[in-house]
Every structure is written in C-alpha cells, then in structure tokens.
Amino acid sequence: MTQDPYEILGVSRDASADEIKKAYRRLARQLHPDVNPDPETQDRFKDVSRAYEVLSDPAKRQAYDRGGDAFGQGFGGAGQGFSFTDIMDAFFGGGAAGAGGQNRGPRSRARRGQDALIRLDVSLAEAAFGVTRELKVDTALTCEACEGKGTAPGTSPVTCETCHGQGEVAVVQRSFLGEIRTLRPCAACRGYGSVIPDPCRECSGDGRVRSRRTLTVKIPAGVDMGTRVQLTGQGEVGPGGGPAGDLYVEIHVEPHATFTRHGNDLHTTVTLPMTAAALGTQLTLPLLEADLERSEDAGDGEDAGTVTTFDLDVRPGTQSGSEQVIKGFGVPSLRGGRGDLVVSVRVDTPTRLDPRQEELLRELAAIRGEETPDGRVQAPHKSMFGRLRDAFQGG
Ligand SMILES: [Zn+2]
Ligand SMILES: [Zn+2]
C-alpha cells in the first residue's frame, strides 16, 4: 500500500487545492461507510481521508513535499484542515467555505503566497529563438531562522486562552425572539487558536522574509510581446511557511532595427537602385538568425549549422512596393511551425545625375518613347484598410 498522499488521491504533485478537493470528493463518495461498509473499502477510505488531510493543509502539504512523513505526525492533532464540513461537501456540494459559509475550528497560520510578476526585456531574436536568462527576483522566502513557524528558537505557539484553541468565540445576543448564538473568529488570536508569545526576530512572526535571489529562466522560442512565462512555486512564499505562489515573467520585446513582427511573420524592406530593379540582381539578405551570433547568451536555436543569410533573387522589372514572401523564415511558433519573411522592395530613383548619366537616361527615354510621357491616370492605390472600409460601406 502506497504511503504517498498524491498517489492515494490520484492527483499530480502540482495539483491545485481545487483539484485535490475534487479528487477527494469523488473518492469519498465511492468509499464512504454509508455507501460501502466492507472492511477493505473502509481501510481505503481512511487512507484517502488521511491523504486529504495532508494535502488540503498547505503547511502539512509543504512539509510532506520537503520530504517529511505524511502520516507520521500531526494526524488527528489539533483538528485542523480535515473537517466534518469536507465530508458534508463531498455529499452535498457547497463552496470552499463549507456548508455554514464558514470553516469550523481554528484556521491555519500557513497560507498560500501571492503570485509575482516581473517584466523581462528581450531582443526580437531572443523572443523568436528562445533564450536562457539570469533574473534577479525579489520575493518573500521562508524564514530560515524559524523555518516558517514564526516562533523564536526553542519556543512554540501556546493555546489561546480566550477561545481555548477553538479559533472562534460564541457571541450571544438577546432579542425578543430569545438568545441568538453566533460563532465569530477569535480576536485575541485572529482565529488561529494559538498565539505566538515570543515571535521570531528575523521575520517578526510572519514566517517569511523578503530576499533577493537569482533565478535561471528558460524563455521558449516563439514568445511575443506580453507573453507570460509561468514559473510554478517561484512567487511569494505564504505567511506561516505556506506554499509559494507562482512567478510570471512577462515578455517585453525590444524593437528591431530592420525587422518588424506581425504574428509569426517578419517584415523587412530592401532599397534597390532603379537600374538593379530594372535589370534584376541577387541580394544577400541577413536573417534574424544573424543576431544570435552576436549575442552571447543566445538560446537553443543557435548551432554551428544555423543559416544566417538568404540569397534573394530580384527578378528583372521588379516594381517599387512589390513584396516577396520567403516561406519559413519568420518567427517559430510556440505551437510548432514557422512564419514567413516578407521582403518589400523600394526602388531608389537617382537624385543627382552628372552630365554623362543624364545623357544616357535621355537616350534611353528616347529609345523607349518616353520623352513626353502622359502618366497613367487611375484611381488612387487602395490600402487593405481602404478596401475593407469600402466593403463594409458597400462602396
Ligand atoms: Zn522567522
Ligand atoms: Zn483565540
């Protein structure tokens, strides 16, 4: 019989509190004594209940994750975590707060920490091909002096005298209908059922301290502006040694000198002399991969065989404003595949002609019958946006 509470409940090690609760409810419904009283099933029900007791309590779960014995101690202790309410929830549904809208008994000092968000500036090539970066992160970490317990060395929390460890006190109000008795969280211990008489000096009893550390983060190929990379359990540690939240690294891509990105396509513009556009030529175009050779901390995309240039054939008679699509030389997609590289051509008309050049051009114009051209009159060139607008307006 396994002693691993994750295995007993059939959940993964990074299962959320909600997933654990759902798994427990499902098993409790099958194994509960009222449903299935045979002894073997009852042994399983006990195991499932114990497993849930450990995994539903952040402090116990973290203790187990750190290599502690899940069931060796604490079971049946202060009556924390596992409660009648959870059994009722398993059968009758109900929210996380339980049937009465309130948990019974003292609450745990350990709570899950908050998620943290940091921004990371990367180059376009790093976003496209992935990069491994060292990040300085400021978050709350478990206090080493007290191991998250919040107590000074050699001391421990004592039972609250006001509520006798219950974490809540009965408030009685008299009304013409008689006495109304309600339970409120105990103010003396803030509902914990115990007080820390001698708080740890390092963390003032919070169980955690702020600290700066360096994390190595692998950014996958294909991220874009605003993509958030999740690092599970690297956020803020919770109070009372509670489990840490997650850290999100939000990608910010720096603009590139020659490429702009549209989805997974890259766009660039090449400027050609008028003669080359007319006669045709071959160009060596630097690809985005060329940036990887320059950066020292480049990601996985780089190896000795990486192609960094593309030989572009410019056909004779290429028009200014025309585009050539080079398939598969855009940005790799997070889901696999790669976008295209779109090269726009701009034809450069010469501005200063010496007498010999002017003579040659005039001669060419004469041969082509272009000495007094009419110029072709036509409707203004419509952009994609203009065509869409016309489509919507029925124009
Ligand atoms: Zn401490
Ligand atoms: Zn109290």
mmCIF file of C-alpha atoms in Angstrom, residues 1 7-10 23-24 26-28 30-32 36 38-51:
data_model
loop_
_atom_site.group_PDB
_atom_site.id
_atom_site.type_symbol
_atom_site.label_atom_id
_atom_site.label_comp_id
_atom_site.label_asym_id
_atom_site.label_seq_id
_atom_site.Cartn_x
_atom_site.Cartn_y
_atom_site.Cartn_z
ATOM 1 C CA MET A 1 0.000 0.000 0.000
ATOM 2 C CA GLU A 7 -0.837 8.649 -5.309
ATOM 3 C CA ILE A 8 -3.641 7.757 -2.896
ATOM 4 C CA LEU A 9 -5.775 10.622 -4.189
ATOM 5 C CA GLY A 10 -4.629 10.058 -7.763
ATOM 6 C CA ALA A 23 -10.404 14.086 -6.196
ATOM 7 C CA TYR A 24 -11.176 13.631 -2.517
ATOM 8 C CA ARG A 26 -15.047 11.700 -5.832
ATOM 9 C CA LEU A 27 -13.301 9.005 -3.769
ATOM 10 C CA ALA A 28 -15.251 9.804 -0.597
ATOM 11 C CA GLN A 30 -17.370 5.824 -3.576
ATOM 12 C CA LEU A 31 -15.806 4.704 -0.319
ATOM 13 C CA HIS A 32 -17.882 6.241 2.432
ATOM 14 C CA ASN A 36 -19.781 0.627 1.114
ATOM 15 C CA ASP A 38 -16.906 -3.732 3.831
ATOM 16 C CA PRO A 39 -13.623 -3.562 5.832
ATOM 17 C CA GLU A 40 -11.264 -3.362 2.868
ATOM 18 C CA THR A 41 -13.100 -0.366 1.439
ATOM 19 C CA GLN A 42 -13.064 1.232 4.881
ATOM 20 C CA ASP A 43 -9.288 0.896 5.097
ATOM 21 C CA ARG A 44 -9.055 2.673 1.762
ATOM 22 C CA PHE A 45 -11.462 5.353 2.944
ATOM 23 C CA LYS A 46 -9.213 6.000 5.938
ATOM 24 C CA ASP A 47 -6.152 6.263 3.701
ATOM 25 C CA VAL A 48 -7.946 8.652 1.366
ATOM 26 C CA SER A 49 -9.110 10.786 4.304
ATOM 27 C CA ARG A 50 -5.602 10.939 5.762
ATOM 28 C CA ALA A 51 -4.132 11.793 2.374
#
